[in-house]
CSV table of C-alpha atoms and ligand atoms in Angstrom, one decimal:
chain,number,residue,atom,x,y,z
A,1,UNK,CA,12.1,10.3,6.3
A,2,UNK,CA,9.3,12.4,5.8
A,3,UNK,CA,9.0,15.1,9.2
A,4,UNK,CA,13.4,15.5,10.3
A,5,UNK,CA,14.4,14.1,13.1
A,6,UNK,CA,14.5,17.5,15.2
A,7,UNK,CA,10.2,16.8,14.6
A,8,UNK,CA,10.2,13.6,15.4
A,9,UNK,CA,11.8,13.6,19.3
A,10,UNK,CA,9.8,16.8,19.9
A,11,UNK,CA,6.7,14.8,19.5
A,12,UNK,CA,8.1,12.2,21.8
A,13,UNK,CA,9.3,14.4,23.9
A,14,UNK,CA,5.7,16.1,24.2
A,15,UNK,CA,3.3,12.8,24.3
A,16,UNK,CA,2.5,11.2,27.1
A,17,UNK,CA,0.0,7.7,25.2
A,18,UNK,CA,2.4,6.5,23.1
A,19,UNK,CA,1.0,3.0,21.1
A,20,UNK,CA,2.9,0.4,19.8
A,21,UNK,CA,1.6,-1.4,17.0
A,22,UNK,CA,3.5,-4.7,16.0
A,23,UNK,CA,4.0,-7.0,13.5
A,24,UNK,CA,5.9,-9.9,12.6
A,25,UNK,CA,9.5,-7.9,11.6
A,26,UNK,CA,9.4,-6.5,14.7
A,27,UNK,CA,10.8,-10.2,15.4
A,28,UNK,CA,12.7,-10.9,12.7
A,29,UNK,CA,16.1,-10.1,14.7
A,30,UNK,CA,15.0,-12.6,17.1
A,31,UNK,CA,15.1,-14.5,14.0
A,32,UNK,CA,11.5,-15.8,13.7
A,33,UNK,CA,10.4,-15.4,10.2
A,34,UNK,CA,7.5,-13.3,9.1
A,35,UNK,CA,4.6,-13.7,6.7
A,36,UNK,CA,5.1,-12.1,3.7
A,37,UNK,CA,8.4,-10.4,2.4
A,38,UNK,CA,11.9,-11.9,1.4
A,39,UNK,CA,12.3,-15.3,3.0
A,40,UNK,CA,8.1,-15.0,4.5
A,41,UNK,CA,6.2,-18.0,5.1
A,42,UNK,CA,3.5,-17.6,3.3
A,43,UNK,CA,5.8,-17.5,0.3
A,44,UNK,CA,6.5,-21.4,0.4
A,45,UNK,CA,3.3,-22.5,2.7
A,46,UNK,CA,-0.4,-22.3,1.8
A,47,UNK,CA,-1.7,-19.8,4.8
A,48,UNK,CA,-5.5,-22.3,3.9
A,49,UNK,CA,-3.5,-25.3,4.3
A,50,UNK,CA,-2.3,-24.5,8.3
A,51,UNK,CA,-4.3,-21.6,9.8
A,52,UNK,CA,-8.0,-21.9,9.3
A,53,UNK,CA,-10.6,-23.8,11.3
A,54,UNK,CA,-11.4,-25.7,8.4
A,55,UNK,CA,-8.0,-26.7,7.9
A,56,UNK,CA,-7.5,-27.7,11.7
A,57,UNK,CA,-10.9,-29.6,11.3
A,58,UNK,CA,-9.7,-31.7,8.0
A,59,UNK,CA,-5.9,-32.6,9.7
A,60,UNK,CA,-5.6,-31.4,13.1
A,61,UNK,CA,-1.8,-33.0,13.1
A,62,UNK,CA,-0.7,-31.5,10.3
A,63,UNK,CA,-1.7,-28.2,12.1
A,64,UNK,CA,0.0,-29.1,15.1
A,65,UNK,CA,2.8,-30.4,13.7
A,66,UNK,CA,3.6,-27.2,12.4
A,67,UNK,CA,2.8,-25.5,15.3
A,68,UNK,CA,4.8,-27.0,17.8
A,69,UNK,CA,7.6,-26.1,15.2
A,70,UNK,CA,6.9,-22.8,15.2
A,71,UNK,CA,7.1,-23.2,19.8
A,72,UNK,CA,10.1,-25.2,18.9
A,73,UNK,CA,11.9,-22.3,17.1
A,74,UNK,CA,10.5,-19.4,20.5
A,75,UNK,CA,12.1,-21.7,22.8
A,76,UNK,CA,15.3,-20.5,21.7
A,77,UNK,CA,14.1,-17.6,20.7
A,78,UNK,CA,15.2,-14.4,23.1
A,79,UNK,CA,12.8,-10.4,22.2
A,80,UNK,CA,15.8,-8.2,21.3
A,81,UNK,CA,16.4,-4.2,20.9
A,82,UNK,CA,13.5,-3.4,19.9
A,83,UNK,CA,11.6,-5.1,22.4
A,84,UNK,CA,13.7,-4.2,25.1
A,85,UNK,CA,13.8,-0.8,23.9
A,86,UNK,CA,9.6,-0.3,24.2
A,87,UNK,CA,9.5,-2.2,27.2
A,88,UNK,CA,12.1,0.4,29.1
A,89,UNK,CA,10.4,3.2,27.3
A,90,UNK,CA,7.3,2.8,30.0
A,91,UNK,CA,9.7,4.8,32.5
A,92,UNK,CA,10.1,8.0,29.3
A,93,UNK,CA,6.2,7.9,29.3
A,94,UNK,CA,3.6,8.3,31.3
A,95,UNK,CA,1.4,5.8,28.9
A,96,UNK,CA,2.6,2.8,26.6
A,97,UNK,CA,0.2,0.3,25.0
A,98,UNK,CA,1.8,-2.4,22.8
A,99,UNK,CA,-0.7,-4.0,20.2
A,100,UNK,CA,0.5,-6.0,18.7
A,101,UNK,CA,-0.3,-8.1,16.3
A,102,UNK,CA,2.8,-11.1,17.0
A,103,UNK,CA,1.6,-14.2,18.7
A,104,UNK,CA,5.7,-14.8,19.7
A,105,UNK,CA,4.9,-13.3,23.8
A,106,UNK,CA,8.4,-11.7,22.6
A,107,UNK,CA,6.9,-8.6,23.9
A,108,UNK,CA,6.2,-9.4,27.2
A,109,UNK,CA,9.0,-11.9,27.4
A,110,UNK,CA,10.9,-8.9,27.4
A,111,UNK,CA,9.7,-6.7,30.4
A,112,UNK,CA,5.6,-5.0,28.3
A,113,UNK,CA,2.8,-4.3,30.9
A,114,UNK,CA,0.0,-3.3,28.4
A,115,UNK,CA,-0.1,-6.2,25.4
A,116,UNK,CA,-2.7,-6.4,23.3
A,117,UNK,CA,-2.3,-9.6,21.3
A,118,UNK,CA,-5.2,-9.5,17.9
A,119,UNK,CA,-4.5,-12.3,16.6
A,120,UNK,CA,-4.0,-14.2,19.3
A,121,UNK,CA,-1.1,-16.0,22.2
A,122,UNK,CA,1.0,-19.3,20.1
A,123,UNK,CA,1.4,-20.6,23.6
A,124,UNK,CA,-2.3,-21.0,25.4
A,125,UNK,CA,-4.3,-23.1,24.0
A,126,UNK,CA,-8.1,-24.1,24.1
A,127,UNK,CA,-10.7,-27.2,23.4
A,128,UNK,CA,-13.1,-26.0,21.1
A,129,UNK,CA,-15.3,-28.9,22.4
A,130,UNK,CA,-16.0,-27.4,26.0
A,131,UNK,CA,-13.2,-23.8,26.1
A,132,UNK,CA,-11.6,-25.1,29.0
A,133,UNK,CA,-7.5,-23.0,28.8
A,134,UNK,CA,-3.9,-25.0,28.4
A,135,UNK,CA,-0.8,-23.3,29.2
A,136,UNK,CA,1.4,-24.7,26.5
A,137,UNK,CA,4.2,-27.3,29.1
A,138,UNK,CA,0.6,-28.8,29.8
A,139,UNK,CA,0.1,-29.9,26.5
A,140,UNK,CA,3.1,-32.7,25.5
A,141,UNK,CA,2.8,-33.5,21.8
A,142,UNK,CA,3.2,-37.4,20.1
A,143,UNK,CA,2.5,-36.1,16.6
A,144,UNK,CA,-1.8,-36.3,17.4
A,145,UNK,CA,-3.3,-33.0,18.0
A,146,UNK,CA,-3.7,-33.0,22.1
A,147,UNK,CA,-7.5,-34.1,23.0
A,148,UNK,CA,-9.4,-32.2,26.3
A,149,UNK,CA,-10.4,-34.8,28.7
A,150,UNK,CA,-14.3,-33.8,27.5
A,151,UNK,CA,-12.8,-35.1,24.5
A,152,UNK,CA,-12.9,-32.1,22.2
A,153,UNK,CA,-10.3,-31.3,19.6
A,154,UNK,CA,-7.2,-28.9,21.7
A,155,UNK,CA,-6.0,-25.6,19.4
A,156,UNK,CA,-4.1,-23.0,19.9
A,157,UNK,CA,-5.0,-20.1,21.2
A,158,UNK,CA,-4.6,-17.7,17.4
A,159,UNK,CA,-6.4,-15.9,14.9
A,160,UNK,CA,-6.6,-18.2,12.0
A,161,UNK,CA,-7.9,-16.4,9.0
A,162,UNK,CA,-11.8,-16.0,9.2
A,163,UNK,CA,-12.1,-16.4,12.2
A,164,UNK,CA,-13.0,-12.7,14.2
A,165,UNK,CA,-10.6,-10.9,16.5
A,166,UNK,CA,-11.0,-11.2,20.3
A,167,UNK,CA,-13.3,-8.7,20.9
A,168,UNK,CA,-12.3,-7.8,24.4
A,169,UNK,CA,-9.0,-7.3,22.9
A,170,UNK,CA,-10.3,-5.2,19.9
A,171,UNK,CA,-12.1,-3.1,21.4
A,172,UNK,CA,-9.2,-2.1,23.8
A,173,UNK,CA,-6.4,-1.5,21.0
A,174,UNK,CA,-9.9,1.0,20.1
A,175,UNK,CA,-9.8,2.8,22.8
A,176,UNK,CA,-5.2,3.6,23.5
A,177,UNK,CA,-4.9,4.1,18.7
A,178,UNK,CA,-7.7,6.6,19.6
A,179,UNK,CA,-6.2,8.2,23.0
A,180,UNK,CA,-2.6,8.4,21.6
A,181,UNK,CA,-0.2,11.0,21.5
A,182,UNK,CA,2.2,8.8,19.0
A,183,UNK,CA,2.0,5.9,17.6
A,184,UNK,CA,5.2,3.9,15.8
A,185,UNK,CA,3.8,1.2,13.8
A,186,UNK,CA,6.8,-1.3,13.5
A,187,UNK,CA,7.6,-3.9,11.4
A,188,UNK,CA,3.9,-4.5,9.5
A,189,UNK,CA,3.4,-5.5,5.8
A,190,UNK,CA,-0.2,-3.4,7.0
A,191,UNK,CA,-2.4,-5.1,4.6
A,192,UNK,CA,-4.0,-7.8,7.4
A,193,UNK,CA,-7.4,-6.0,8.3
A,194,UNK,CA,-9.5,-5.2,10.7
A,195,UNK,CA,-5.6,-5.2,12.9
A,196,UNK,CA,-4.6,-3.5,9.8
A,197,UNK,CA,-6.9,-0.9,11.0
A,198,UNK,CA,-5.6,0.5,14.4
A,199,UNK,CA,-3.8,3.1,12.4
A,200,UNK,CA,-6.1,4.2,10.5
A,201,UNK,CA,-8.1,5.6,13.2
A,202,UNK,CA,-5.0,7.4,15.5
A,203,UNK,CA,-4.6,8.8,12.5
A,204,UNK,CA,-8.3,9.8,12.6
A,205,UNK,CA,-7.9,10.8,16.0
A,206,UNK,CA,-5.2,13.0,15.4
A,207,UNK,CA,-1.6,11.0,17.2
A,208,UNK,CA,1.6,11.5,15.4
A,209,UNK,CA,2.4,7.9,13.2
A,210,UNK,CA,6.3,6.8,12.8
A,211,UNK,CA,6.8,4.4,11.0
A,212,UNK,CA,9.7,1.8,10.9
A,213,UNK,CA,9.9,-0.9,8.4
A,214,UNK,CA,13.3,-2.1,6.5
A,215,UNK,CA,10.7,-0.5,3.7
A,216,UNK,CA,8.2,1.6,2.1
A,217,UNK,CA,4.5,-1.0,2.9
A,218,UNK,CA,0.9,0.1,2.4
A,219,UNK,CA,0.9,2.6,5.0
A,220,UNK,CA,4.0,4.2,4.4
A,221,UNK,CA,1.6,7.2,2.4
A,222,UNK,CA,-0.3,8.1,4.7
A,223,UNK,CA,2.2,7.9,8.2
A,224,UNK,CA,4.0,11.9,9.4
A,225,UNK,CA,7.8,9.9,9.9
A,226,UNK,CA,9.2,7.2,7.2
A,227,UNK,CA,11.8,5.5,9.0
A,228,UNK,CA,13.9,2.6,6.9
A,229,UNK,CA,16.0,0.0,8.6
A,230,UNK,CA,15.7,-2.8,11.1
A,231,UNK,CA,14.0,-2.4,14.0
A,232,UNK,CA,15.9,-3.7,15.9
A,233,UNK,CA,19.1,-0.4,15.0
A,234,UNK,CA,16.7,2.2,14.7
A,235,UNK,CA,14.2,2.0,17.4
A,236,UNK,CA,16.9,2.1,20.3
A,237,UNK,CA,18.8,5.1,18.6
A,238,UNK,CA,15.2,7.2,18.7
A,239,UNK,CA,14.3,6.3,22.2
A,240,UNK,CA,17.6,7.2,23.4
A,241,UNK,CA,17.9,10.8,22.8
A,242,UNK,CA,15.2,11.0,24.5
A,243,UNK,CA,16.6,9.9,27.8
A,244,UNK,CA,16.8,10.8,31.2
A,245,UNK,CA,13.6,9.5,32.0
A,246,UNK,CA,10.7,12.0,32.3
A,247,UNK,CA,8.8,10.8,35.4
B,301,OAD,P1,4.2,-9.4,7.2
B,301,OAD,O1,5.1,-10.9,7.4
B,301,OAD,O2,3.5,-9.4,6.4
B,301,OAD,O3,5.1,-8.0,7.3
B,301,OAD,C1,5.6,-8.2,7.7
B,301,OAD,C2,6.9,-7.0,7.9
B,301,OAD,O4,8.2,-6.3,8.3
B,301,OAD,C3,7.2,-6.4,6.2
B,301,OAD,O5,6.5,-5.4,6.3
B,301,OAD,C4,8.7,-6.6,6.1
B,301,OAD,O6,9.3,-4.8,5.3
B,301,OAD,C5,8.9,-5.6,7.9
B,301,OAD,N1,10.7,-6.5,8.4
B,301,OAD,C6,10.8,-7.8,7.8
B,301,OAD,N2,12.2,-7.5,8.3
B,301,OAD,C7,12.1,-6.4,9.0
B,301,OAD,C8,13.2,-5.9,10.3
B,301,OAD,N3,14.0,-6.1,11.0
B,301,OAD,N4,12.9,-4.1,11.2
B,301,OAD,C9,11.4,-4.0,10.8
B,301,OAD,N5,11.0,-4.0,9.9
B,301,OAD,C10,11.5,-6.0,9.1
B,301,OAD,O7,4.2,-9.9,9.6
B,301,OAD,P2,2.5,-8.9,9.4
B,301,OAD,O8,2.4,-7.5,8.9
B,301,OAD,O9,3.0,-8.9,11.2
B,301,OAD,O10,-1.4,-13.0,10.8
B,301,OAD,O11,1.4,-10.6,9.6
B,301,OAD,C11,0.3,-10.3,9.9
B,301,OAD,C12,-0.6,-10.5,9.8
B,301,OAD,O12,-0.6,-12.1,8.4
B,301,OAD,C13,-0.2,-11.4,10.7
B,301,OAD,O13,-0.3,-11.5,12.0
B,301,OAD,C14,-0.1,-12.8,10.2
B,301,OAD,C15,-0.1,-13.1,8.9
B,301,OAD,O14,-0.5,-13.9,8.5
B,301,OAD,C16,-2.3,-14.1,11.1
B,301,OAD,O15,-1.7,-15.4,12.2
B,301,OAD,C17,-3.6,-14.4,11.8
């Protein structure tokens, strides 16, 4: 920790607008593997074989199998105490936005109402030829990548390596970063750009940054407060201290 807890709480009590910038670590306590660090997915699997458009064209069935596996894990997963504390904090601050790199939909399932998904959402899919959208339950997988009525391959609506982020979502996230008083940076290694540039943008525009992570990251040296520990324990503990609701 850099600033004292008292100072952090004062910043929170004064905050009108709060942004939660989240990564895979916030969902770790829901049983979903992170990408890097101990037990990280990219320690065992190669992103270039599973998370790029070239990989999808080379072997769509394999990429579908991988995403179906992740969806199966997600089906049994529930939002954890950190996701829930974020959603409930909408009662404590006049304006709350979640900017997430996660595709797991857990922020929405926890009840957050303003969620910007920088890397897409694993429950949505679209045809690469005619761009028709398909929701997950409508697309059963039988070992073959599904095809659209137009004959085009259907892919998950997630951002793969080498692809642009959804422009409107990115711009709205940047705006939220520019306008917030406090930004939490939770459970992200903060190394994948352009998403990882969002906290720096908030810093440049005068926001107060609080990081929550189980270990130091690339961003730790530039935040105001660094709280080491599990998101599902540290965040609810902190937010409980500024209840009752301000509005
Ligand atoms: P990473 O896997 O890179 O980082 C996860 C972070 O969460 C690490 O810094 C861990 O220390 C931390 N962590 C783990 N468990 C935690 C817990 N219980 N509480 C708090 N922190 C915890 O995940 P991201 O930064 O989200 O991109 O990765 C960014 C992007 O890289 C992902 O969106 C994905 C990936 O390749 C795409 O798919 C485009």
